[in-house]
Coordinates of C-alpha atoms in Angstrom, one line a residue:
Chain A
M18 CA 150.7 150.5 67.6
A19 CA 148.5 152.5 64.6
R20 CA 147.4 149.3 63.5
D21 CA 146.4 148.4 67.2
R22 CA 144.2 151.3 67.0
M23 CA 142.7 150.7 63.8
I24 CA 142.0 147.3 64.5
G25 CA 140.6 148.6 67.9
A26 CA 138.5 151.6 66.0
A27 CA 137.0 148.4 63.4
I28 CA 135.7 146.5 66.6
F29 CA 134.4 149.5 68.5
A30 CA 132.6 150.8 65.2
T31 CA 131.1 147.2 64.9
L32 CA 129.6 147.1 68.1
L33 CA 128.4 150.8 68.0
A34 CA 126.6 149.6 64.7
L35 CA 125.5 146.3 65.5
P36 CA 122.4 147.5 67.6
L37 CA 121.0 149.6 64.8
L38 CA 120.9 146.2 62.6
L39 CA 119.9 143.7 65.2
P40 CA 116.3 144.6 65.6
L41 CA 116.1 144.2 62.1
V42 CA 116.7 140.6 62.3
G43 CA 114.9 140.7 66.0
A44 CA 117.4 139.1 67.7
D45 CA 117.1 140.7 71.3
Y46 CA 119.0 137.5 72.3
L47 CA 122.1 138.3 70.4
M48 CA 122.2 141.9 72.3
G49 CA 122.4 140.1 75.5
L50 CA 125.0 137.9 74.3
L51 CA 127.0 140.8 73.0
I52 CA 126.8 142.4 76.5
K53 CA 127.8 139.8 78.1
A54 CA 131.0 139.3 75.9
M55 CA 131.6 142.9 76.2
L56 CA 131.4 142.8 80.0
L57 CA 133.8 139.5 80.0
A58 CA 135.9 141.6 77.8
I59 CA 136.4 144.5 80.2
A60 CA 137.3 142.2 83.0
A61 CA 139.8 140.6 80.4
I62 CA 141.6 143.9 79.3
S63 CA 142.0 144.8 83.0
L64 CA 143.8 141.0 83.8
D65 CA 145.9 141.8 80.7
L66 CA 147.3 145.2 82.1
I67 CA 148.8 142.7 85.0
I68 CA 149.2 139.6 83.2
G69 CA 150.6 140.9 79.8
Q70 CA 152.3 144.3 80.9
G71 CA 153.2 143.4 84.6
G72 CA 153.8 139.8 84.2
M73 CA 152.2 139.0 87.2
V74 CA 150.0 135.9 86.6
S75 CA 147.0 136.4 88.9
L76 CA 144.4 133.4 89.2
G77 CA 142.2 135.3 91.4
H78 CA 140.9 138.2 89.4
A79 CA 137.3 136.7 89.2
A80 CA 137.4 137.9 92.8
F81 CA 137.5 141.6 92.3
I82 CA 134.5 141.1 89.7
G83 CA 132.6 139.6 92.8
V84 CA 133.5 142.6 95.0
G85 CA 132.3 144.8 92.6
A86 CA 129.0 142.9 92.3
Y87 CA 128.5 142.6 95.8
T88 CA 129.6 146.1 96.9
A89 CA 126.9 147.3 94.2
A90 CA 124.2 144.9 95.0
I91 CA 124.5 145.4 99.1
A92 CA 124.4 149.3 98.4
L93 CA 121.3 148.8 96.3
E94 CA 119.7 147.0 98.6
S95 CA 120.2 149.6 101.4
G96 CA 118.6 152.1 99.0
I97 CA 121.4 153.8 96.9
E98 CA 120.2 153.6 93.2
E99 CA 122.2 156.2 91.3
I100 CA 124.8 154.3 89.2
L101 CA 127.3 157.0 89.6
I102 CA 127.3 156.5 93.3
L103 CA 127.6 152.9 93.0
L104 CA 130.2 153.1 90.8
A105 CA 132.2 155.4 93.1
L106 CA 131.6 152.9 96.0
T107 CA 132.6 149.9 94.0
L108 CA 135.6 151.4 93.0
A109 CA 136.6 152.5 96.8
V110 CA 135.7 149.1 98.1
T111 CA 137.6 147.0 95.4
A112 CA 140.7 149.4 95.4
L113 CA 140.7 148.8 99.2
V114 CA 140.6 145.0 99.2
A115 CA 143.1 145.0 96.2
L116 CA 145.4 147.2 98.0
I117 CA 145.3 144.6 101.4
T118 CA 145.6 141.6 99.3
G119 CA 148.1 142.9 96.5
A120 CA 150.5 144.3 99.1
L121 CA 150.6 140.6 100.5
A122 CA 150.6 138.9 97.4
L123 CA 153.4 141.3 96.0
R124 CA 155.6 140.1 98.8
T125 CA 156.4 136.9 96.3
S126 CA 156.6 136.6 92.5
G127 CA 156.0 134.0 89.9
V128 CA 154.2 131.1 90.8
Y129 CA 153.9 131.9 94.3
F130 CA 152.0 134.9 93.6
L131 CA 149.8 132.7 91.3
M132 CA 149.0 130.4 94.1
I133 CA 148.4 133.3 96.5
T134 CA 146.1 135.2 94.3
L135 CA 144.2 131.8 93.7
A136 CA 143.9 131.3 97.6
F137 CA 142.7 135.3 98.3
G138 CA 140.4 134.5 95.5
Q139 CA 139.0 131.5 97.2
M140 CA 138.9 133.3 100.1
I141 CA 136.8 135.9 99.2
Y142 CA 134.8 133.8 97.3
F143 CA 133.6 131.8 100.7
T144 CA 133.1 135.2 102.4
F145 CA 130.4 135.7 99.6
T146 CA 128.8 132.3 100.4
S147 CA 128.8 133.3 104.0
L148 CA 127.1 136.4 103.5
A149 CA 123.7 134.6 104.7
A150 CA 122.0 138.1 104.7
Y151 CA 122.7 138.6 101.1
G152 CA 121.3 135.0 99.8
G153 CA 124.8 133.2 100.8
D154 CA 125.3 130.2 98.4
D155 CA 121.9 131.0 96.5
G156 CA 122.9 134.5 95.7
L157 CA 120.6 137.5 95.8
T158 CA 118.0 138.7 93.3
L159 CA 117.7 142.3 92.8
W160 CA 114.4 143.7 93.2
S161 CA 115.5 147.2 92.3
L162 CA 118.3 148.3 89.9
A163 CA 120.6 151.1 89.5
T164 CA 119.5 154.2 87.7
L165 CA 121.6 157.0 85.9
F166 CA 120.3 160.7 86.9
G167 CA 117.0 158.9 88.0
S168 CA 116.3 157.8 84.8
D169 CA 116.0 153.6 84.2
V170 CA 117.9 154.0 80.7
V171 CA 120.6 152.0 82.0
Q172 CA 118.7 149.2 83.0
N173 CA 118.0 146.8 80.0
G174 CA 118.1 146.8 76.3
E175 CA 120.2 149.5 74.3
G176 CA 120.5 151.8 77.3
L177 CA 122.4 149.4 78.9
Y178 CA 124.0 147.9 75.9
F179 CA 125.8 151.4 75.2
F180 CA 126.4 152.1 78.8
V181 CA 128.3 149.1 78.8
L182 CA 129.8 149.8 75.2
A183 CA 131.1 153.1 76.8
T184 CA 132.7 151.6 79.7
L185 CA 134.5 149.1 77.5
L186 CA 135.7 151.9 75.3
A187 CA 137.0 153.8 78.3
T188 CA 138.6 150.8 79.8
W189 CA 140.3 150.0 76.2
A190 CA 141.3 153.6 76.0
G191 CA 142.6 154.1 79.6
V192 CA 144.9 150.5 79.6
H193 CA 146.1 151.7 76.3
R194 CA 147.1 155.3 77.7
I195 CA 148.9 153.3 80.5
G196 CA 150.7 151.1 78.3
L197 CA 152.1 154.2 76.3
S198 CA 152.6 156.0 79.6
R199 CA 155.9 156.1 81.5
F200 CA 154.0 154.0 84.3
G201 CA 153.5 151.2 81.4
R202 CA 157.1 151.4 80.4
V203 CA 158.4 150.6 83.9
L204 CA 155.9 148.0 84.2
R205 CA 156.9 146.1 81.4
A206 CA 160.7 147.0 82.4
A207 CA 160.0 145.2 85.5
R208 CA 158.3 142.1 83.8
D209 CA 161.4 142.0 81.5
N210 CA 164.0 142.8 84.0
P211 CA 163.2 142.8 87.6
Q212 CA 166.7 143.6 88.6
R213 CA 167.6 146.2 86.3
A214 CA 164.4 148.3 86.7
E215 CA 165.2 148.4 90.3
V216 CA 168.6 149.4 89.9
M217 CA 167.6 152.1 87.9
G218 CA 166.1 153.4 90.9
Y219 CA 162.4 152.4 90.2
P220 CA 160.2 151.0 93.2
I221 CA 159.1 148.2 91.1
T222 CA 156.6 146.9 93.9
R223 CA 154.5 149.9 94.4
Y224 CA 154.4 150.3 90.7
R225 CA 153.2 146.7 90.3
L226 CA 150.7 147.0 93.4
V227 CA 149.5 150.4 91.4
A228 CA 148.6 148.1 88.3
Y229 CA 147.1 145.6 90.3
V230 CA 144.8 147.9 92.1
I231 CA 143.7 149.8 88.7
A232 CA 143.1 146.2 87.1
A233 CA 140.9 145.2 90.2
C234 CA 138.9 148.3 90.1
I235 CA 138.3 147.7 86.4
A236 CA 136.9 144.2 87.0
G237 CA 135.0 145.5 89.9
V238 CA 133.2 147.8 87.4
S239 CA 132.8 145.1 85.2
G240 CA 131.0 143.3 88.2
L241 CA 128.8 146.1 88.8
L242 CA 127.6 145.8 85.4
M243 CA 127.4 142.4 85.6
M244 CA 124.9 142.6 88.4
Q245 CA 122.8 145.2 86.5
Y246 CA 122.6 143.1 83.2
A247 CA 121.8 139.8 85.3
E248 CA 119.5 141.5 87.9
F249 CA 121.1 138.9 90.3
V250 CA 124.4 138.2 92.1
S251 CA 125.6 135.3 93.3
P252 CA 129.3 133.5 94.4
A253 CA 129.2 132.0 91.3
I254 CA 130.6 135.3 89.7
A255 CA 133.7 134.8 91.9
T256 CA 134.5 131.2 91.3
W257 CA 138.4 130.6 90.4
Q258 CA 137.2 128.8 87.3
R259 CA 136.0 132.3 85.8
S260 CA 139.4 133.4 86.9
G261 CA 140.8 130.7 84.7
D262 CA 138.3 131.9 81.7
L263 CA 139.7 135.3 81.9
I264 CA 143.2 133.8 81.7
V265 CA 142.0 131.7 78.8
A266 CA 140.8 135.2 77.2
V267 CA 143.8 137.1 77.6
V268 CA 146.3 134.1 76.6
L269 CA 144.0 133.5 73.7
G270 CA 144.1 136.7 72.3
G271 CA 147.8 137.3 72.8
L272 CA 149.3 138.9 75.7
G273 CA 149.8 142.5 76.1
T274 CA 147.1 143.6 73.6
R275 CA 144.1 145.2 74.6
N276 CA 142.5 143.9 70.9
G277 CA 143.4 140.5 71.8
A278 CA 141.9 140.0 75.4
L279 CA 138.7 141.9 74.0
L280 CA 138.5 139.3 71.2
G281 CA 139.5 136.4 73.2
A282 CA 136.7 137.2 75.6
F283 CA 134.2 137.4 72.6
F284 CA 135.8 134.3 71.4
I285 CA 135.0 132.4 74.8
V286 CA 131.4 133.7 75.2
L287 CA 130.6 133.1 71.8
M288 CA 132.2 129.4 71.7
E289 CA 130.4 128.6 75.4
E290 CA 127.2 129.4 73.3
I291 CA 127.6 127.3 70.3
L292 CA 129.3 124.6 72.0
S293 CA 126.3 124.5 74.8
S294 CA 123.8 124.5 72.1
L295 CA 125.7 121.6 70.0
L296 CA 126.3 119.3 73.2
H297 CA 125.0 119.7 76.7
E298 CA 128.2 118.2 78.0
W299 CA 130.4 121.0 75.8
R300 CA 132.9 121.2 78.4
L301 CA 134.2 117.8 77.3
I302 CA 135.3 119.8 74.1
Y303 CA 136.3 123.0 75.7
G304 CA 138.8 121.6 77.9
P305 CA 140.8 119.2 75.3
L306 CA 140.5 122.3 73.0
L307 CA 142.1 124.6 75.4
V308 CA 145.2 121.9 75.7
I309 CA 145.6 121.8 72.1
L310 CA 145.5 125.5 71.5
V311 CA 148.3 126.0 74.2
L312 CA 150.1 123.1 72.6
Y313 CA 150.1 124.3 69.0
A314 CA 148.9 127.6 68.9
K315 CA 151.4 130.0 70.8
G316 CA 150.9 133.7 70.7
G317 CA 147.0 133.7 70.3
L318 CA 144.6 134.9 68.1
A319 CA 146.2 138.4 68.1
D320 CA 149.1 137.1 66.3
L321 CA 147.5 135.5 63.7
M322 CA 146.1 139.4 62.5
A323 CA 149.1 141.2 63.6
P324 CA 152.4 139.4 63.2
R325 CA 155.1 141.3 65.3
A326 CA 157.1 141.3 68.0
K327 CA 155.4 140.5 71.2
G328 CA 154.6 142.6 74.3
A329 CA 154.8 146.2 73.0
G330 CA 152.9 148.7 74.4
Chain B
M7 CA 134.7 123.1 125.3
S8 CA 135.2 119.8 127.1
L9 CA 138.3 118.1 126.6
T10 CA 137.2 115.0 124.9
L11 CA 135.4 117.1 122.3
F12 CA 138.9 119.1 122.2
L13 CA 140.8 115.7 121.8
I14 CA 138.2 114.4 119.0
L15 CA 138.6 117.6 117.2
C16 CA 142.5 117.4 117.3
L17 CA 142.3 114.0 115.9
N18 CA 140.1 115.1 113.1
G19 CA 142.3 117.9 112.3
L20 CA 145.3 115.8 112.2
Q21 CA 143.7 113.3 110.2
Y22 CA 142.5 116.0 107.5
G23 CA 146.2 117.6 108.0
L24 CA 147.5 114.3 106.8
L25 CA 145.3 114.1 104.0
L26 CA 146.4 117.4 102.9
F27 CA 150.1 116.6 103.1
L28 CA 149.3 113.3 100.7
I29 CA 148.6 115.9 98.2
A30 CA 150.6 118.9 98.8
A31 CA 153.6 116.4 98.9
G32 CA 153.0 115.5 95.3
L33 CA 152.3 119.0 94.1
T34 CA 155.4 120.3 95.7
L35 CA 157.8 117.5 94.7
V36 CA 156.7 117.9 90.9
F37 CA 156.8 121.8 91.2
G38 CA 160.2 121.7 92.9
V39 CA 161.7 119.1 90.6
M40 CA 160.5 120.0 87.2
G41 CA 159.1 123.4 87.9
F42 CA 156.2 122.4 86.6
I43 CA 152.9 124.1 87.9
N44 CA 150.2 121.4 87.6
L45 CA 146.7 122.8 88.5
A46 CA 145.2 119.2 87.2
H47 CA 147.1 117.9 90.7
G48 CA 143.7 118.2 92.6
V49 CA 141.9 116.4 89.9
Q50 CA 143.8 113.3 90.8
Y51 CA 142.1 113.2 94.3
M52 CA 138.6 113.3 92.7
V53 CA 140.1 110.5 90.0
G54 CA 141.3 108.3 93.5
A55 CA 137.9 108.9 95.1
Y56 CA 135.9 107.7 91.9
L57 CA 138.1 105.1 91.2
I58 CA 137.6 103.5 94.7
F59 CA 133.9 104.0 94.2
A60 CA 134.0 102.1 91.0
F61 CA 136.0 99.3 92.2
T62 CA 134.4 98.8 95.4
G63 CA 131.2 98.6 93.1
L64 CA 132.8 95.9 90.9
T65 CA 134.6 93.7 93.2
G66 CA 132.4 94.3 96.4
S67 CA 135.4 94.7 98.5
F68 CA 137.6 97.8 99.7
A69 CA 140.6 95.8 100.3
L70 CA 140.8 94.4 96.9
A71 CA 139.6 97.8 95.3
L72 CA 142.3 99.5 96.8
P73 CA 145.2 98.0 95.0
L74 CA 143.5 98.4 91.6
S75 CA 142.5 101.9 92.1
L76 CA 145.9 102.8 93.4
L77 CA 147.3 101.1 90.0
A78 CA 144.6 102.8 87.8
A79 CA 145.4 106.4 89.5
L80 CA 149.0 105.7 88.7
A81 CA 148.3 104.7 85.1
I82 CA 146.0 107.7 84.5
G83 CA 148.8 110.0 86.0
L84 CA 151.2 108.7 83.6
L85 CA 148.9 108.8 80.9
L86 CA 148.6 112.4 81.3
E87 CA 152.1 112.9 81.8
Y88 CA 152.7 111.4 78.4
A89 CA 150.1 112.7 76.5
V90 CA 150.0 116.2 77.9
F91 CA 152.4 117.5 80.6
R92 CA 155.7 116.2 79.3
H93 CA 155.3 118.8 76.4
L94 CA 155.0 121.6 78.7
Y95 CA 158.0 121.2 81.2
A96 CA 160.0 123.6 79.1
R97 CA 157.0 126.2 78.6
P98 CA 156.1 129.3 80.4
H99 CA 154.1 128.7 83.5
L100 CA 151.0 130.5 82.1
D101 CA 151.0 127.6 79.5
Q102 CA 151.5 125.3 82.0
V103 CA 148.5 126.8 83.8
L104 CA 146.1 127.0 80.9
A105 CA 146.6 123.4 79.6
T106 CA 146.1 121.9 82.9
F107 CA 143.1 124.1 83.7
G108 CA 142.1 122.4 80.4
I109 CA 142.2 119.0 81.9
I110 CA 140.5 120.3 84.8
I111 CA 137.3 121.3 82.9
F112 CA 137.7 118.1 81.0
L113 CA 137.9 115.5 84.0
N114 CA 135.5 117.4 86.0
E115 CA 132.9 117.1 83.1
L116 CA 133.7 113.6 82.2
A117 CA 133.1 112.7 86.0
K118 CA 129.7 114.2 85.9
V119 CA 129.0 112.4 82.8
L120 CA 129.9 108.9 83.7
F121 CA 128.9 109.2 87.3
G122 CA 126.4 111.9 87.4
P123 CA 126.2 115.3 89.2
T124 CA 125.2 114.2 92.4
T125 CA 127.2 113.2 95.5
L126 CA 128.4 109.6 96.0
S127 CA 129.7 107.8 99.0
I128 CA 131.2 104.4 99.6
E129 CA 130.8 102.4 103.0
T130 CA 133.5 102.3 105.5
P131 CA 135.2 99.1 104.7
A132 CA 133.8 96.8 107.1
F133 CA 137.0 95.3 109.1
L134 CA 137.6 98.9 109.7
S135 CA 134.4 99.9 110.9
G136 CA 133.4 100.4 114.4
A137 CA 135.0 102.5 117.1
I138 CA 137.7 102.3 119.8
Q139 CA 137.1 103.5 123.3
L140 CA 140.1 105.7 123.8
T141 CA 139.3 107.1 127.0
E142 CA 136.5 106.8 129.2
Q143 CA 134.5 109.3 127.4
L144 CA 136.2 109.3 124.1
R145 CA 135.1 106.9 121.2
Y146 CA 136.5 107.2 117.7
P147 CA 136.0 105.6 114.9
V148 CA 138.5 102.7 113.7
Y149 CA 138.8 104.0 109.9
R150 CA 139.8 107.7 111.2
L151 CA 142.4 106.1 113.3
A152 CA 143.5 103.8 110.3
T153 CA 143.8 106.9 108.1
I154 CA 145.9 108.8 110.6
G155 CA 148.2 105.7 110.9
V156 CA 148.6 105.4 106.9
G157 CA 149.1 109.0 106.5
L158 CA 151.6 109.0 109.2
A159 CA 153.3 105.8 107.7
V160 CA 153.6 107.3 104.0
A161 CA 155.2 110.6 105.4
I162 CA 157.7 108.5 106.9
G163 CA 158.4 106.5 104.2
L164 CA 158.5 109.6 101.7
F165 CA 161.0 111.3 104.0
A166 CA 163.2 108.1 104.3
T167 CA 162.9 107.8 100.7
I168 CA 164.1 111.2 99.7
S169 CA 166.6 111.5 102.7
Y170 CA 168.5 108.1 102.4
T171 CA 167.9 106.5 98.9
R172 CA 169.5 107.1 95.4
I173 CA 166.4 108.2 94.1
G174 CA 165.8 110.3 96.7
M175 CA 169.2 112.2 96.2
L176 CA 168.3 112.3 92.6
V177 CA 165.2 114.1 93.2
R178 CA 166.9 116.7 95.7
A179 CA 169.8 117.0 93.2
G180 CA 167.4 117.7 90.6
S181 CA 165.3 120.3 92.6
T182 CA 168.4 122.5 92.8
T183 CA 170.0 121.9 89.7
P184 CA 168.4 119.8 86.9
E185 CA 171.1 120.7 84.2
M186 CA 174.0 119.2 86.4
V187 CA 172.1 116.2 87.3
A188 CA 171.4 115.4 83.6
A189 CA 175.0 116.5 82.6
L190 CA 176.1 113.8 85.2
G191 CA 174.2 111.1 83.1
V192 CA 170.8 110.8 84.9
N193 CA 167.8 110.3 82.6
V194 CA 166.1 113.3 83.4
T195 CA 163.0 112.2 81.6
Q196 CA 162.6 109.0 83.2
L197 CA 163.4 110.9 86.9
F198 CA 160.5 113.4 86.1
R199 CA 158.4 110.4 84.9
V200 CA 158.9 108.3 88.2
V201 CA 158.1 111.7 90.4
F202 CA 155.1 112.8 88.5
G203 CA 153.9 109.3 88.9
V204 CA 154.3 109.0 92.6
G205 CA 152.8 112.4 93.2
A206 CA 149.8 111.4 91.1
M207 CA 149.4 108.1 92.9
L208 CA 149.9 109.9 96.5
A209 CA 146.9 112.4 95.6
G210 CA 144.9 109.4 94.3
F211 CA 145.8 107.7 97.5
A212 CA 144.5 110.6 99.4
G213 CA 141.0 110.7 97.3
I214 CA 140.6 106.7 98.2
I215 CA 141.0 107.1 101.7
A216 CA 138.8 110.1 101.9
A217 CA 136.3 108.4 99.7
P218 CA 134.5 106.9 102.9
I219 CA 134.7 109.8 104.9
F220 CA 133.9 112.8 102.8
A221 CA 131.4 113.1 99.6
I222 CA 132.4 111.9 96.3
E223 CA 131.3 114.7 93.4
P224 CA 132.7 116.2 90.5
G225 CA 134.9 119.3 91.3
M226 CA 135.9 117.7 94.7
G227 CA 139.5 118.0 93.7
D228 CA 139.7 121.9 92.9
N229 CA 138.8 123.0 96.7
I230 CA 141.4 120.7 97.9
L231 CA 143.9 121.8 95.2
I232 CA 143.6 125.4 96.6
I233 CA 143.9 124.3 100.2
A234 CA 147.1 122.3 99.2
F235 CA 148.5 125.5 97.7
V236 CA 148.1 127.0 100.9
V237 CA 150.0 124.4 102.6
I238 CA 152.9 124.7 100.2
I239 CA 153.0 128.4 100.3
I240 CA 153.1 128.4 104.2
G241 CA 155.6 125.4 104.4
G242 CA 157.9 126.8 101.6
V243 CA 157.7 125.5 97.8
G244 CA 159.6 122.4 97.2
S245 CA 160.1 121.5 100.6
I246 CA 158.4 117.9 101.8
G247 CA 159.3 118.6 105.5
G248 CA 157.8 122.2 105.2
A249 CA 154.5 120.3 103.3
F250 CA 154.0 118.2 106.2
V251 CA 154.4 120.9 109.1
A252 CA 152.2 123.3 107.2
A253 CA 149.7 120.6 106.3
I254 CA 149.3 119.4 109.9
L255 CA 149.0 123.3 111.0
V256 CA 146.4 123.9 108.4
G257 CA 144.4 120.7 109.3
L258 CA 144.6 121.5 113.0
I259 CA 143.4 125.4 112.6
D260 CA 140.9 124.7 110.1
T261 CA 139.2 122.2 111.9
L262 CA 139.5 123.7 115.5
G263 CA 138.6 127.1 114.0
R264 CA 135.1 126.0 112.6
S265 CA 134.0 124.6 115.8
V266 CA 135.5 127.5 118.1
A267 CA 134.9 130.5 116.0
T268 CA 131.2 130.9 116.8
D269 CA 131.7 130.4 120.7
L270 CA 134.6 132.6 120.6
M271 CA 132.5 135.5 118.2
S272 CA 129.8 135.3 121.1
L273 CA 132.0 136.7 123.6
F274 CA 132.5 140.0 121.3
F275 CA 129.2 140.1 119.4
G276 CA 125.6 139.4 120.0
P277 CA 124.4 135.5 119.3
S278 CA 122.8 136.4 115.8
M279 CA 125.9 138.4 115.1
A280 CA 128.4 135.8 116.1
N281 CA 126.1 133.1 114.1
Q282 CA 127.1 135.0 111.0
V283 CA 130.6 136.4 111.6
G284 CA 131.8 133.0 113.1
P285 CA 131.8 130.8 110.1
A286 CA 132.8 133.2 107.8
L287 CA 135.7 133.9 109.9
A288 CA 136.4 130.1 110.3
S289 CA 136.4 129.7 106.5
M290 CA 139.3 132.5 106.6
L291 CA 141.5 131.4 109.0
I292 CA 143.7 129.5 106.9
Y293 CA 144.0 132.3 104.8
I294 CA 144.7 134.6 107.5
L295 CA 147.3 132.3 108.7
M296 CA 148.8 132.2 105.1
A297 CA 149.1 136.3 105.1
A298 CA 150.6 136.3 108.5
I299 CA 153.5 133.7 107.3
L300 CA 153.8 135.8 104.1
V301 CA 154.4 138.9 105.9
F302 CA 156.9 137.1 108.3
R303 CA 158.3 134.6 106.2
P304 CA 157.8 135.1 102.6
K305 CA 159.5 132.0 101.5
G306 CA 157.7 129.9 104.1
L307 CA 158.3 128.0 107.4
L308 CA 161.0 125.5 106.2
P309 CA 162.0 126.9 102.7
A310 CA 164.0 124.0 100.4
K311 CA 167.3 125.4 99.6
G312 CA 168.0 126.5 96.0
V313 CA 164.6 126.3 94.4
V314 CA 163.9 128.7 92.1
A315 CA 160.2 129.8 91.4

C-alpha cells in the first residue's frame, strides 16, 4: 500500500513539475500530449475500478466518455459556460445513463456482461451519429469553451493542464479511497467469490451497480475535459475500439492498481505517438504487439515494478 | 405501407437475418464448446468479403472464386487458431479479449494497406443476376433469393450435423462437460480445431455472399460482430437453435424498423422531429429488444443446457 502511494506520489510530482521544465525546451506539443495521456488515464483508472476491483469486464466504457463529452457540448451550445455547472450536468446525465444500462447489464455476468456492455456502448455511439443538430457523424466544433468562474484559465495551455492534473489526482485518490473502504472490500469479495459474498448478506448486484455508476461518472468527466481540450466532439470519441484501448491500458498496467492504469494509459498514448511517427500503418505493429504482450507478459507493467500478490486494494 | 413493400422488406430482413445467423452460429459454437470469446470472429467476415473480391478479380468468375475463397477463409482461420488462439483457451476471458482485439487491429489495418481505405464492390455473378416476378407487382433480385436459399440450407445442414452425427454429438457433449469428453478418449484439441475451422469458414462464407450486396471496407466485420453478439444474447449463448431464431428476429426487426420508424414517429411528432427521432430509434430497436429479453429471460430465448459462461 505504502509503496503504491509512493509510486503515485512520484508520478504526480513529475507531472506537477513538467510544465515548469517544458517551456525551457519549448515544447507546447509535449504539453498537449501529456494532457491527452492524463485524460485517457482518468478514464482508465475509472475502468480499473470495475474491471480490476469489481471483476466486471466492460467493453463499452468509452460510451460514457462520449455521454460526458456530448452532454457538456450540448449544454455549451445552449449557452451554459461555467465548467462547474457543466460538470454537475455531466455527472447527472452519465449517472442516469449508467444506472439504466448498468441495471440491465448486471442481470448477467462474465462474458454476457462483456457482450451487453459492448452492445449498449454501440447503441450510445449510434445515438451520437444520429444527433443531426449537433453534427451527426462529422461531429461538432465548439465556438465557445467552458470557463471557470467566468475566467478563461481552463481553456488551454497550463491552466487546462493543471485542471486536468487536479482531476486526475482527485480520481486517483478517490478510487484509492474506495479500494481501502468497506465498499471496496465487498466489491473484491464479490469478484473473488460471489456466492460467499452473497451468503454473508451483501446485495452484490447493488454494490456492483454503484461501482459501475461511479466509474461511468468519472469517465464522463474525462469526456467533458476531452471536449474542452479538443474544442471538438464527435462520435469517434465513443467507438468500441476506444473501449478496447482502455482495457489495454488497464491490463497492460496490471489489474486493480491505480498506478498501473495510469501508466498503461501513458504507455498507449506515447506508443501511438512514437509508432505513428515511424510508420503510417502503425497499427500493423500495435496489433501483434498486443498479442505478444498477452501471450508472454502476464500481470502487466505494474507487476514489473512491484512484484507482489495481485488484486490488493 | 403497401403489401408489396412489406413483402420486400420481409425478404430483405430474412436475408439479413440468415447472414447474421452464419456469423452468430460460429461465434456461439466456439464459445459454447471452448469457452473462448473470439472478438476476431467478425474479422473473418471481412476476410471472406476481401477474398471473394480478390479471387473474382484473379479468376474472373464468381463460381470459381467461391470455393477458392472458402478454402482460403478456412486456412486463415486455422492459421490464426494455430498461431494464437490455441494458446488462449485456458486463459482468462480478459486475455482472450485483448489478444483477439490485437488481431482485429492488425487485420483491419492490413486490409487497408492491401486494398486501400475506400469501399470496394463486386458485381452480382451473371448467372444469379436479374430479378424474378414473385407476384404481380413484386420483382425480387435472384441473387438475394439465392442467398436466402443457401442460408437456409446451411442452417438446416448445421442443425442436422449437430443433432444426428457423431461429431455433432461430441460438440454437444463438449459444450457441457469438456473434461468428461476428454476423459473418454476424444482428442479435444482436434475437436476444437474442427469447430473453430467450421466457425471461421461460416463467417467467411457470410462475408462472401454479402460482398455483392454490401460495400466491402476495412472494419466491416466490427459492426456485424456486435450485432452477432446481440443475436447470441437474445438467443442464449451456446445454442444454435436460439441463434437461428434470434438472428431472424433481429434481421426482420432491424430491416422493418428502419423503414417504418420515421412514419410511425410522425404520428406522434411533427415531420422534422420525426425525421430526427425516427432513424435514431430505428438503429436502437434491436438493442431495446435485447434489453427487453434480458429483463424477462436473462438467459436468452432458447438457452443451451449446461453452458457455463
